[in-house]
Amino acid sequence: MSSRHVNTAEATQTDATARSETELAELTRARKRVSPRSVLRTLRHHPLGLAGGLLLVLVVGFCLLGPLLYRTNQADVDLLNAALPPGPGHPLGTDPNGFDVLGRLMEGGKVSLQIGLLAALFATTIGTVYGAVAGLAGGILDGFLMRVVDILLSVPFLFFVLILSARFHANAVSLSLVIGGFSWLVSARLVRGEVLTLRVREFVLAARVMGASRRRLILTHLIPNALGVIIVNITFQVADAVLAVAALGFLGFGLTYPTADWGSQLASGATYISADRWWLIYPVGGCIVLTVLALNLLADALRDAVGRRAD
Amino acid sequence: MFDKPDERHLGFVSQYRRVAKEMESGTVRTSDGFENAREPADGGRVLTIRDLSVEIRRGDRVVHPVSGVNLALDRGQTLGIVGETGSGKSMTGLAIMGMLPAGGRVTGGSIDFRGTELAGLPAARYRAIRGNDIAMVFQDSMTALNPTRRIGEQVAEPVRLHHRASKRAARTRAAELLALVGIPRPAERMDDYPHQLSGGMRQRVMIAMALVCEPQVVIADEPTTALDVSIQAEILDLLDELRSRLGMSMILVTHDMGVIARHADQVAVMYAGRVAETGPTPALFGHTRHRYTHALLASIPSLTHDRREKLFSIPGAPPDLAVPHAGCPFAPRCAAATDLCREGRPTLSEEEGGHTHACWHPVSGPTVRAHQTPATAPPPTASPVLLPERQTTPRLRVVDLRREYPVGGRGLLGGRRTVKAVSGVSFEVAAGETFGLVGESGCGKSSLGRMLVALDRPTSGEVIFDGAPVTRMSSRELGPRRAQMQMMFQDSNASLDPRMRIGAILREPMAIQGIGRRAERTARARELLRDVGLPLSVLERYPHELSGGQRQRVGLARALALDPKVLVADEPVSALDVSIRSQVLNLMQRVQRERELSSVVISHDLAVVRYLADRVGVMYLGKLVETGTTEEVYGATAHPYTAGLLAAVPEADPGAPLPRAGTRVRGELPSPIDPPSGCRFRTRCALATEVCAAAEPALTTVAGTHQVACHHPLRSGAGQPVELTAR
């Protein structure tokens, strides 16, 4: 290199390093990264996802705030006003027990959403820890843990629930545990896959070089970085769990009277299908479809925001 | 290897689509034998770019990667466009091809290709030109070739599309082209899939694909960045030769000043989307005018740079192209900048011979090249780096280290097949000494590095640290030991947890080792940041908010947090741009000296190792072939492989003498599953004889600490050079 190169170099270096201290910070460039704000930004450019989000807010508002504004008696049977078609006082009519259908929808929705959310959280927590352990351990332990998942996945869900319901009385918590107990398998596989790619990333190697324990690797590096995928998965799982509750309720394995969920409401309506009592079927069916649709649209948009495939 | 981190995200789909798009059918030429279809050469200008501006819109962000670029390409010439990441060099190439990424468009100026205006040309007419008159060679041949189609079909495709050639004619043409680009037995290889070829061969296939329609302009976008230095030289020479044989013009887009100096006739230096300086290669290198070009050339560690001199480095990082800036874009980083530079955009001034520059305060006079020690000079008597007295026990000792990875499938005799990544390497590193490991990709240097810090266990052999064998420790014993052996990684983007703030990243090593309280750890983190020259405000930021150079500084600071005795740096600067690279190199050298660190620097870049290391080991296929002090290995090279590597490094000086024929390393790296018998290098060595195949050479002393494993060393025991072509 030239002598002047070097001479100017030395002069430059001293006064430039001083300047660079402050300027270095300003000259940094923005890079794409998943943050709550970037997720919101992506949602804004994703009309379907936005629609899903708004719809979900409406559904949740309907189920949780609705009963406060629209008070109905959902405790006492009123056979005098049984099976009334929609009309004044009962916008969606009443069911064969005389309960107001609109009020019953709100009650049932609350229970369904609660079970869905609880089941999804339960499933994701177990699945995440299980998958992370399997993915990080590798080798024989990983093989064993994942074969267990394969075996459990081959057990038919309804068959299993049928046996359980014959022995136990279902309530909201036990039902969500059962549903969650079946759906953690999918998140375990998902998180394991994510961990397999994360664990060879250099920041995990760097932590290993520092002497980090497995526990630390999982809690501070692997799970936080898999969080985007996990959140997307939770959303899908809530939708699945809502459907599962409905299916169980419809088949009569769900919650028992007087607690109501959308599935059992639909089942009782279905017996009157030939009696042309449409208000017992369509409103509750519509609620299930809309809730699941809203969750799926939102999850799709979140997945785009996270930028990775999650199913 | 990856000089352009942003482009790695393109992945297979987009690159492949680009190639496919390039080949979409054109209907303009109805051909009666495509060789005759071309009009006669008319000489002169082929491509003229005037005031070209490009913008890319991504959501709410509008980036201006190219603004007001003027370029001209003459028939039969090579125009080199050189610049750092984000300088707009690749975008200029893509704009000519009409293949800007989604959201990108030409906002102004013209691209005149032999009288046809390309800016705003309808898609159908563009398709007729693309791949036919203007073709492109992409950087990454792994992603730019379709993995599911045979290479013969892929090379034949443009001819079928553009010239409506019959299947048989196109196939014959493809075979011709594959022969032309130096693929042995092209008729057989045509039915291979891309994954069956090596990286160098795939790059040749890409070139064949670009040339099959005999384009008038070939745009080569970083054609050799993904390749090893010995193969890079072959590919660039091939491109040069084909250009002159076929009478094409070429635009060579690269970040490497050395490649430009050797292979371009005209050079355009780009910075922040603008052309800073352009002119004929000898004039631009000999009479450098623009301050940026000048600083860039000074910050490249070369094989002749005097190691006693600190490397020049440009402070700061390139500007954000989404924010409009007045004045000279280089002004914030320029030593000679005045208020004029910050306020007014410099106008283009022209000197004789078409040498233009856009600088308010140009450097005057010819560029003097001083401080060069000829490559063959004897080692200086006073070693620039103080070598500590040899201690009785070195700090780090590696004894006959081997690592074999099992691969799927079994060998002929039913034995499990293994990749021999490291096959018996021994060396020692004293306290305060820096040992450099050089070699091409696949030589086992990274596997070795991982074993040094106990990220991986060897198949056999030992790593002995301060007298204790690290390789035999249980993970419990290893835990506290780890504090003393730290590693610096290649890709700072990947080695910092994206979800942690810099403060947490720097505290983590101490938290893991249970050192100090939180407040003490924070104080230590501040101290570390000061040491590596970063402002304290960085503590609260996330890695993605920092530039590449800043992140690599954080990576170094984290490795130093535990005050290690041994630091292993695996390709510490290869992901960084030239102007940032020298900042980090200077910092590393300072830290090594101040802290009495024993470090092992692993790199494929011979100049980087030369700058940092006191002693050097050259690795080939899992073995050390030459080792000695830096002066010995670089100044009095004894192994033909080392000599070949050194000859293949392009110097950023068009006047540098070309390497003699025969010194180059030929061909491709043999498979590490079945390494050649005897000397592993014999299959690529110009000096190989029968004895090389029969017996494996042992490391023997040439002079002092200089050892070489070769039957025909270039230097005998007395240190006398041996004529290379004698045998």
PDB file of N, CA and C in Angstrom, chain A residues 1-6 8-9 12-13 16 19-21 23-25 27-31 33-34 44-45 201-203 205-212 216 220-221 224-225, chain B residues 6 60 294 297-298 309 312-313 315-317 332 334-335 363 366 368 370 450 455 482 485-486 489 491 494-500 508-509 512-513 533 535 544-545 550 558:
ATOM      1  N   MET A   1       0.836  -1.205   0.000  1.00  0.00           N
ATOM      2  CA  MET A   1       0.000   0.000   0.000  1.00  0.00           C
ATOM      3  C   MET A   1       0.868   1.252   0.000  1.00  0.00           C
ATOM      4  N   SER A   2       0.316   2.334  -0.361  1.00  0.00           N
ATOM      5  CA  SER A   2       1.129   3.529  -0.523  1.00  0.00           C
ATOM      6  C   SER A   2       1.490   4.117   0.830  1.00  0.00           C
ATOM      7  N   SER A   3       2.579   4.909   0.792  1.00  0.00           N
ATOM      8  CA  SER A   3       2.982   5.518   2.054  1.00  0.00           C
ATOM      9  C   SER A   3       1.946   6.545   2.473  1.00  0.00           C
ATOM     10  N   ARG A   4       1.377   7.219   1.482  1.00  0.00           N
ATOM     11  CA  ARG A   4       0.381   8.212   1.840  1.00  0.00           C
ATOM     12  C   ARG A   4      -0.882   7.556   2.372  1.00  0.00           C
ATOM     13  N   HIS A   5      -1.175   6.436   1.804  1.00  0.00           N
ATOM     14  CA  HIS A   5      -2.288   5.682   2.365  1.00  0.00           C
ATOM     15  C   HIS A   5      -2.135   5.603   3.871  1.00  0.00           C
ATOM     16  N   VAL A   6      -0.932   5.209   4.238  1.00  0.00           N
ATOM     17  CA  VAL A   6      -0.725   4.923   5.642  1.00  0.00           C
ATOM     18  C   VAL A   6      -0.645   6.197   6.464  1.00  0.00           C
ATOM     19  N   THR A   8      -2.008   9.211   5.807  1.00  0.00           N
ATOM     20  CA  THR A   8      -3.362   9.743   5.996  1.00  0.00           C
ATOM     21  C   THR A   8      -4.119   8.816   6.932  1.00  0.00           C
ATOM     22  N   ALA A   9      -3.775   7.541   6.801  1.00  0.00           N
ATOM     23  CA  ALA A   9      -4.471   6.563   7.633  1.00  0.00           C
ATOM     24  C   ALA A   9      -4.341   6.898   9.109  1.00  0.00           C
ATOM     25  N   THR A  12      -6.193   9.983  10.065  1.00  0.00           N
ATOM     26  CA  THR A  12      -7.629   9.734  10.024  1.00  0.00           C
ATOM     27  C   THR A  12      -8.079   8.969  11.249  1.00  0.00           C
ATOM     28  N   GLN A  13      -7.292   7.949  11.531  1.00  0.00           N
ATOM     29  CA  GLN A  13      -7.713   7.000  12.542  1.00  0.00           C
ATOM     30  C   GLN A  13      -8.044   7.673  13.868  1.00  0.00           C
ATOM     31  N   ALA A  16     -10.999  10.049  13.583  1.00  0.00           N
ATOM     32  CA  ALA A  16     -12.187   9.357  13.092  1.00  0.00           C
ATOM     33  C   ALA A  16     -12.743   8.384  14.128  1.00  0.00           C
ATOM     34  N   ARG A  19     -15.059  10.217  16.276  1.00  0.00           N
ATOM     35  CA  ARG A  19     -16.325  10.483  15.633  1.00  0.00           C
ATOM     36  C   ARG A  19     -17.141   9.197  15.507  1.00  0.00           C
ATOM     37  N   SER A  20     -16.425   8.116  15.195  1.00  0.00           N
ATOM     38  CA  SER A  20     -17.138   6.883  14.893  1.00  0.00           C
ATOM     39  C   SER A  20     -17.940   6.388  16.088  1.00  0.00           C
ATOM     40  N   GLU A  21     -17.444   6.682  17.285  1.00  0.00           N
ATOM     41  CA  GLU A  21     -18.160   6.254  18.491  1.00  0.00           C
ATOM     42  C   GLU A  21     -19.636   6.611  18.414  1.00  0.00           C
ATOM     43  N   GLU A  23     -21.177   7.981  15.718  1.00  0.00           N
ATOM     44  CA  GLU A  23     -21.814   7.747  14.423  1.00  0.00           C
ATOM     45  C   GLU A  23     -22.141   6.287  14.178  1.00  0.00           C
ATOM     46  N   LEU A  24     -21.310   5.437  14.735  1.00  0.00           N
ATOM     47  CA  LEU A  24     -21.553   4.009  14.547  1.00  0.00           C
ATOM     48  C   LEU A  24     -22.987   3.656  14.925  1.00  0.00           C
ATOM     49  N   ALA A  25     -23.409   4.263  16.023  1.00  0.00           N
ATOM     50  CA  ALA A  25     -24.744   3.952  16.507  1.00  0.00           C
ATOM     51  C   ALA A  25     -25.810   4.390  15.508  1.00  0.00           C
ATOM     52  N   LEU A  27     -25.463   4.932  12.255  1.00  0.00           N
ATOM     53  CA  LEU A  27     -25.363   4.395  10.901  1.00  0.00           C
ATOM     54  C   LEU A  27     -25.894   2.972  10.780  1.00  0.00           C
ATOM     55  N   THR A  28     -26.448   2.465  11.858  1.00  0.00           N
ATOM     56  CA  THR A  28     -26.896   1.080  11.810  1.00  0.00           C
ATOM     57  C   THR A  28     -28.105   0.948  10.909  1.00  0.00           C
ATOM     58  N   ARG A  29     -28.214  -0.215  10.345  1.00  0.00           N
ATOM     59  CA  ARG A  29     -29.302  -0.441   9.410  1.00  0.00           C
ATOM     60  C   ARG A  29     -30.391  -1.318  10.004  1.00  0.00           C
ATOM     61  N   ALA A  30     -31.609  -1.050   9.584  1.00  0.00           N
ATOM     62  CA  ALA A  30     -32.734  -1.841  10.085  1.00  0.00           C
ATOM     63  C   ALA A  30     -32.752  -3.194   9.398  1.00  0.00           C
ATOM     64  N   ARG A  31     -33.131  -4.190  10.110  1.00  0.00           N
ATOM     65  CA  ARG A  31     -33.182  -5.530   9.572  1.00  0.00           C
ATOM     66  C   ARG A  31     -34.517  -6.138   9.933  1.00  0.00           C
ATOM     67  N   ARG A  33     -37.072  -8.412  11.580  1.00  0.00           N
ATOM     68  CA  ARG A  33     -37.028  -9.215  12.779  1.00  0.00           C
ATOM     69  C   ARG A  33     -38.447  -9.323  13.303  1.00  0.00           C
ATOM     70  N   VAL A  34     -38.711 -10.384  14.031  1.00  0.00           N
ATOM     71  CA  VAL A  34     -40.053 -10.564  14.556  1.00  0.00           C
ATOM     72  C   VAL A  34     -40.162  -9.825  15.884  1.00  0.00           C
ATOM     73  N   ARG A  44     -51.561  -5.563   9.416  1.00  0.00           N
ATOM     74  CA  ARG A  44     -52.232  -4.471   8.737  1.00  0.00           C
ATOM     75  C   ARG A  44     -52.267  -4.708   7.231  1.00  0.00           C
ATOM     76  N   HIS A  45     -51.220  -5.361   6.736  1.00  0.00           N
ATOM     77  CA  HIS A  45     -51.187  -5.627   5.301  1.00  0.00           C
ATOM     78  C   HIS A  45     -51.804  -6.969   4.967  1.00  0.00           C
ATOM     79  N   ARG A 201     -27.251 -23.674  15.516  1.00  0.00           N
ATOM     80  CA  ARG A 201     -26.940 -22.266  15.240  1.00  0.00           C
ATOM     81  C   ARG A 201     -25.801 -21.826  16.148  1.00  0.00           C
ATOM     82  N   GLU A 202     -25.058 -20.828  15.670  1.00  0.00           N
ATOM     83  CA  GLU A 202     -23.829 -20.490  16.381  1.00  0.00           C
ATOM     84  C   GLU A 202     -24.070 -19.905  17.765  1.00  0.00           C
ATOM     85  N   PHE A 203     -25.208 -19.242  17.988  1.00  0.00           N
ATOM     86  CA  PHE A 203     -25.372 -18.666  19.327  1.00  0.00           C
ATOM     87  C   PHE A 203     -25.589 -19.753  20.370  1.00  0.00           C
ATOM     88  N   LEU A 205     -24.077 -22.762  20.051  1.00  0.00           N
ATOM     89  CA  LEU A 205     -22.710 -23.262  20.214  1.00  0.00           C
ATOM     90  C   LEU A 205     -21.932 -22.327  21.138  1.00  0.00           C
ATOM     91  N   ALA A 206     -22.123 -21.024  20.946  1.00  0.00           N
ATOM     92  CA  ALA A 206     -21.405 -20.052  21.769  1.00  0.00           C
ATOM     93  C   ALA A 206     -21.745 -20.256  23.241  1.00  0.00           C
ATOM     94  N   ALA A 207     -23.032 -20.472  23.528  1.00  0.00           N
ATOM     95  CA  ALA A 207     -23.422 -20.693  24.928  1.00  0.00           C
ATOM     96  C   ALA A 207     -22.822 -21.985  25.449  1.00  0.00           C
ATOM     97  N   ARG A 208     -22.716 -22.992  24.574  1.00  0.00           N
ATOM     98  CA  ARG A 208     -22.107 -24.253  25.020  1.00  0.00           C
ATOM     99  C   ARG A 208     -20.633 -24.050  25.341  1.00  0.00           C
ATOM    100  N   VAL A 209     -19.960 -23.251  24.510  1.00  0.00           N
ATOM    101  CA  VAL A 209     -18.537 -22.991  24.770  1.00  0.00           C
ATOM    102  C   VAL A 209     -18.357 -22.299  26.114  1.00  0.00           C
ATOM    103  N   MET A 210     -19.335 -21.493  26.499  1.00  0.00           N
ATOM    104  CA  MET A 210     -19.240 -20.816  27.797  1.00  0.00           C
ATOM    105  C   MET A 210     -19.535 -21.776  28.945  1.00  0.00           C
ATOM    106  N   GLY A 211     -19.996 -22.979  28.638  1.00  0.00           N
ATOM    107  CA  GLY A 211     -20.264 -23.958  29.677  1.00  0.00           C
ATOM    108  C   GLY A 211     -21.715 -23.975  30.124  1.00  0.00           C
ATOM    109  N   ALA A 212     -22.634 -23.518  29.301  1.00  0.00           N
ATOM    110  CA  ALA A 212     -24.034 -23.460  29.710  1.00  0.00           C
ATOM    111  C   ALA A 212     -24.616 -24.862  29.865  1.00  0.00           C
ATOM    112  N   ARG A 216     -30.273 -24.305  30.846  1.00  0.00           N
ATOM    113  CA  ARG A 216     -30.115 -22.927  30.442  1.00  0.00           C
ATOM    114  C   ARG A 216     -30.291 -22.777  28.936  1.00  0.00           C
ATOM    115  N   THR A 220     -33.182 -20.236  27.994  1.00  0.00           N
ATOM    116  CA  THR A 220     -32.818 -18.884  27.554  1.00  0.00           C
ATOM    117  C   THR A 220     -32.588 -18.774  26.065  1.00  0.00           C
ATOM    118  N   HIS A 221     -32.288 -19.892  25.393  1.00  0.00           N
ATOM    119  CA  HIS A 221     -31.991 -19.743  23.964  1.00  0.00           C
ATOM    120  C   HIS A 221     -32.993 -20.440  23.066  1.00  0.00           C
ATOM    121  N   PRO A 224     -37.183 -19.249  23.756  1.00  0.00           N
ATOM    122  CA  PRO A 224     -37.486 -17.899  23.278  1.00  0.00           C
ATOM    123  C   PRO A 224     -37.402 -17.756  21.763  1.00  0.00           C
ATOM    124  N   ASN A 225     -36.474 -18.464  21.138  1.00  0.00           N
ATOM    125  CA  ASN A 225     -36.345 -18.327  19.698  1.00  0.00           C
ATOM    126  C   ASN A 225     -37.377 -19.137  18.931  1.00  0.00           C
TER     127      ASN A 225
ATOM    128  N   ASP B   6     -27.133 -10.502   2.976  1.00  0.00           N
ATOM    129  CA  ASP B   6     -28.532 -10.328   2.599  1.00  0.00           C
ATOM    130  C   ASP B   6     -28.941 -11.270   1.481  1.00  0.00           C
ATOM    131  N   ASP B  60     -43.701   0.100   3.735  1.00  0.00           N
ATOM    132  CA  ASP B  60     -43.626   1.556   3.819  1.00  0.00           C
ATOM    133  C   ASP B  60     -42.223   2.061   3.535  1.00  0.00           C
ATOM    134  N   HIS B 294      -9.461   5.156  -2.400  1.00  0.00           N
ATOM    135  CA  HIS B 294      -8.156   5.228  -1.774  1.00  0.00           C
ATOM    136  C   HIS B 294      -8.157   4.507  -0.426  1.00  0.00           C
ATOM    137  N   LEU B 297      -8.679   0.658  -0.806  1.00  0.00           N
ATOM    138  CA  LEU B 297      -7.465  -0.055  -1.211  1.00  0.00           C
ATOM    139  C   LEU B 297      -6.498  -0.178  -0.036  1.00  0.00           C
ATOM    140  N   ALA B 298      -6.451   0.858   0.793  1.00  0.00           N
ATOM    141  CA  ALA B 298      -5.509   0.826   1.909  1.00  0.00           C
ATOM    142  C   ALA B 298      -5.955  -0.141   3.000  1.00  0.00           C
ATOM    143  N   GLU B 309       2.977  -2.602  10.247  1.00  0.00           N
ATOM    144  CA  GLU B 309       2.054  -1.476  10.082  1.00  0.00           C
ATOM    145  C   GLU B 309       0.656  -1.887  10.501  1.00  0.00           C
ATOM    146  N   PHE B 312      -4.923   0.095   7.710  1.00  0.00           N
ATOM    147  CA  PHE B 312      -5.796   1.268   7.662  1.00  0.00           C
ATOM    148  C   PHE B 312      -7.246   0.806   7.760  1.00  0.00           C
ATOM    149  N   SER B 313      -8.070   1.552   8.477  1.00  0.00           N
ATOM    150  CA  SER B 313      -9.471   1.166   8.476  1.00  0.00           C
ATOM    151  C   SER B 313     -10.366   2.384   8.376  1.00  0.00           C
ATOM    152  N   PRO B 315     -13.589   4.248   9.409  1.00  0.00           N
ATOM    153  CA  PRO B 315     -14.512   4.166  10.548  1.00  0.00           C
ATOM    154  C   PRO B 315     -15.963   4.080  10.075  1.00  0.00           C
ATOM    155  N   GLY B 316     -16.823   3.626  10.974  1.00  0.00           N
ATOM    156  CA  GLY B 316     -18.257   3.654  10.682  1.00  0.00           C
ATOM    157  C   GLY B 316     -18.692   2.589   9.697  1.00  0.00           C
ATOM    158  N   ALA B 317     -19.898   2.756   9.181  1.00  0.00           N
ATOM    159  CA  ALA B 317     -20.485   1.782   8.263  1.00  0.00           C
ATOM    160  C   ALA B 317     -21.207   2.548   7.160  1.00  0.00           C
ATOM    161  N   PRO B 332     -19.467  11.141   5.936  1.00  0.00           N
ATOM    162  CA  PRO B 332     -19.403  10.830   7.376  1.00  0.00           C
ATOM    163  C   PRO B 332     -18.242   9.922   7.757  1.00  0.00           C
ATOM    164  N   CYS B 334     -15.250   9.921   5.928  1.00  0.00           N
ATOM    165  CA  CYS B 334     -14.062  10.358   5.201  1.00  0.00           C
ATOM    166  C   CYS B 334     -13.200  11.261   6.081  1.00  0.00           C
ATOM    167  N   ALA B 335     -11.888  11.049   6.025  1.00  0.00           N
ATOM    168  CA  ALA B 335     -10.967  11.846   6.841  1.00  0.00           C
ATOM    169  C   ALA B 335     -10.828  13.254   6.283  1.00  0.00           C
ATOM    170  N   VAL B 363      -7.613  12.813  -4.147  1.00  0.00           N
ATOM    171  CA  VAL B 363      -6.199  12.575  -3.890  1.00  0.00           C
ATOM    172  C   VAL B 363      -5.461  12.934  -5.169  1.00  0.00           C
ATOM    173  N   PRO B 366       0.215  10.273  -8.556  1.00  0.00           N
ATOM    174  CA  PRO B 366       0.129   8.828  -8.697  1.00  0.00           C
ATOM    175  C   PRO B 366       0.115   8.135  -7.338  1.00  0.00           C
ATOM    176  N   VAL B 368       1.398   5.779  -4.755  1.00  0.00           N
ATOM    177  CA  VAL B 368       2.701   5.149  -4.516  1.00  0.00           C
ATOM    178  C   VAL B 368       2.472   3.852  -3.770  1.00  0.00           C
ATOM    179  N   ALA B 370       4.271   1.630  -1.527  1.00  0.00           N
ATOM    180  CA  ALA B 370       5.471   1.437  -0.718  1.00  0.00           C
ATOM    181  C   ALA B 370       5.214   0.327   0.285  1.00  0.00           C
ATOM    182  N   ARG B 450     -13.355 -26.758  16.402  1.00  0.00           N
ATOM    183  CA  ARG B 450     -14.403 -27.162  17.345  1.00  0.00           C
ATOM    184  C   ARG B 450     -13.864 -28.108  18.401  1.00  0.00           C
ATOM    185  N   LEU B 455     -16.116 -28.512  21.697  1.00  0.00           N
ATOM    186  CA  LEU B 455     -17.489 -28.579  21.197  1.00  0.00           C
ATOM    187  C   LEU B 455     -17.717 -29.950  20.567  1.00  0.00           C
ATOM    188  N   ARG B 482     -14.116 -24.376  30.749  1.00  0.00           N
ATOM    189  CA  ARG B 482     -14.515 -23.726  29.514  1.00  0.00           C
ATOM    190  C   ARG B 482     -14.241 -22.234  29.527  1.00  0.00           C
ATOM    191  N   MET B 485     -11.197 -21.283  27.634  1.00  0.00           N
ATOM    192  CA  MET B 485     -11.067 -21.540  26.207  1.00  0.00           C
ATOM    193  C   MET B 485     -12.311 -21.007  25.520  1.00  0.00           C
ATOM    194  N   GLN B 486     -12.203 -19.902  24.853  1.00  0.00           N
ATOM    195  CA  GLN B 486     -13.380 -19.319  24.222  1.00  0.00           C
ATOM    196  C   GLN B 486     -13.259 -19.306  22.709  1.00  0.00           C
ATOM    197  N   PHE B 489     -16.957 -16.633  16.569  1.00  0.00           N
ATOM    198  CA  PHE B 489     -17.563 -17.313  15.429  1.00  0.00           C
ATOM    199  C   PHE B 489     -17.516 -16.463  14.173  1.00  0.00           C
ATOM    200  N   ASP B 491     -20.073 -15.977  11.748  1.00  0.00           N
ATOM    201  CA  ASP B 491     -21.216 -15.171  11.362  1.00  0.00           C
ATOM    202  C   ASP B 491     -21.817 -14.539  12.600  1.00  0.00           C
ATOM    203  N   ALA B 494     -25.436 -14.942  13.275  1.00  0.00           N
ATOM    204  CA  ALA B 494     -25.935 -16.209  13.796  1.00  0.00           C
ATOM    205  C   ALA B 494     -25.422 -16.486  15.200  1.00  0.00           C
ATOM    206  N   SER B 495     -24.329 -15.857  15.589  1.00  0.00           N
ATOM    207  CA  SER B 495     -23.732 -16.261  16.858  1.00  0.00           C
ATOM    208  C   SER B 495     -24.238 -15.432  18.034  1.00  0.00           C
ATOM    209  N   LEU B 496     -25.045 -14.410  17.769  1.00  0.00           N
ATOM    210  CA  LEU B 496     -25.658 -13.658  18.867  1.00  0.00           C
ATOM    211  C   LEU B 496     -27.152 -13.998  18.881  1.00  0.00           C
ATOM    212  N   ASP B 497     -27.662 -14.347  20.048  1.00  0.00           N
ATOM    213  CA  ASP B 497     -29.071 -14.701  20.154  1.00  0.00           C
ATOM    214  C   ASP B 497     -29.943 -13.505  19.779  1.00  0.00           C
ATOM    215  N   PRO B 498     -30.753 -13.634  18.713  1.00  0.00           N
ATOM    216  CA  PRO B 498     -31.531 -12.480  18.236  1.00  0.00           C
ATOM    217  C   PRO B 498     -32.540 -11.958  19.253  1.00  0.00           C
ATOM    218  N   ARG B 499     -32.859 -12.735  20.271  1.00  0.00           N
ATOM    219  CA  ARG B 499     -33.870 -12.296  21.241  1.00  0.00           C
ATOM    220  C   ARG B 499     -33.261 -11.683  22.490  1.00  0.00           C
ATOM    221  N   MET B 500     -31.942 -11.564  22.527  1.00  0.00           N
ATOM    222  CA  MET B 500     -31.324 -10.992  23.727  1.00  0.00           C
ATOM    223  C   MET B 500     -30.708  -9.637  23.400  1.00  0.00           C
ATOM    224  N   GLU B 508     -24.047 -12.906  29.793  1.00  0.00           N
ATOM    225  CA  GLU B 508     -24.339 -14.335  29.836  1.00  0.00           C
ATOM    226  C   GLU B 508     -23.151 -15.213  30.245  1.00  0.00           C
ATOM    227  N   PRO B 509     -21.954 -14.998  29.652  1.00  0.00           N
ATOM    228  CA  PRO B 509     -20.842 -15.880  30.063  1.00  0.00           C
ATOM    229  C   PRO B 509     -20.602 -15.840  31.563  1.00  0.00           C
ATOM    230  N   ILE B 512     -23.379 -17.704  33.399  1.00  0.00           N
ATOM    231  CA  ILE B 512     -23.215 -19.162  33.292  1.00  0.00           C
ATOM    232  C   ILE B 512     -22.147 -19.647  34.254  1.00  0.00           C
ATOM    233  N   GLN B 513     -21.041 -18.914  34.323  1.00  0.00           N
ATOM    234  CA  GLN B 513     -19.955 -19.354  35.182  1.00  0.00           C
ATOM    235  C   GLN B 513     -20.147 -18.892  36.629  1.00  0.00           C
ATOM    236  N   GLY B 533     -14.301  -0.808  21.485  1.00  0.00           N
ATOM    237  CA  GLY B 533     -14.615   0.426  20.773  1.00  0.00           C
ATOM    238  C   GLY B 533     -16.063   0.574  20.370  1.00  0.00           C
ATOM    239  N   PRO B 535     -19.942   2.186  21.575  1.00  0.00           N
ATOM    240  CA  PRO B 535     -20.559   3.091  22.546  1.00  0.00           C
ATOM    241  C   PRO B 535     -21.416   2.315  23.540  1.00  0.00           C
ATOM    242  N   HIS B 544     -29.847  -7.287  15.829  1.00  0.00           N
ATOM    243  CA  HIS B 544     -30.225  -6.892  14.470  1.00  0.00           C
ATOM    244  C   HIS B 544     -30.154  -5.387  14.257  1.00  0.00           C
ATOM    245  N   GLU B 545     -30.069  -4.654  15.364  1.00  0.00           N
ATOM    246  CA  GLU B 545     -29.979  -3.193  15.221  1.00  0.00           C
ATOM    247  C   GLU B 545     -28.546  -2.736  14.967  1.00  0.00           C
ATOM    248  N   GLN B 550     -20.106  -4.115  13.945  1.00  0.00           N
ATOM    249  CA  GLN B 550     -20.410  -3.925  15.368  1.00  0.00           C
ATOM    250  C   GLN B 550     -20.735  -5.247  16.031  1.00  0.00           C
ATOM    251  N   ARG B 558     -17.709 -10.730  23.878  1.00  0.00           N
ATOM    252  CA  ARG B 558     -18.288 -11.831  24.634  1.00  0.00           C
ATOM    253  C   ARG B 558     -17.248 -12.931  24.862  1.00  0.00           C
TER     254      ARG B 558
END
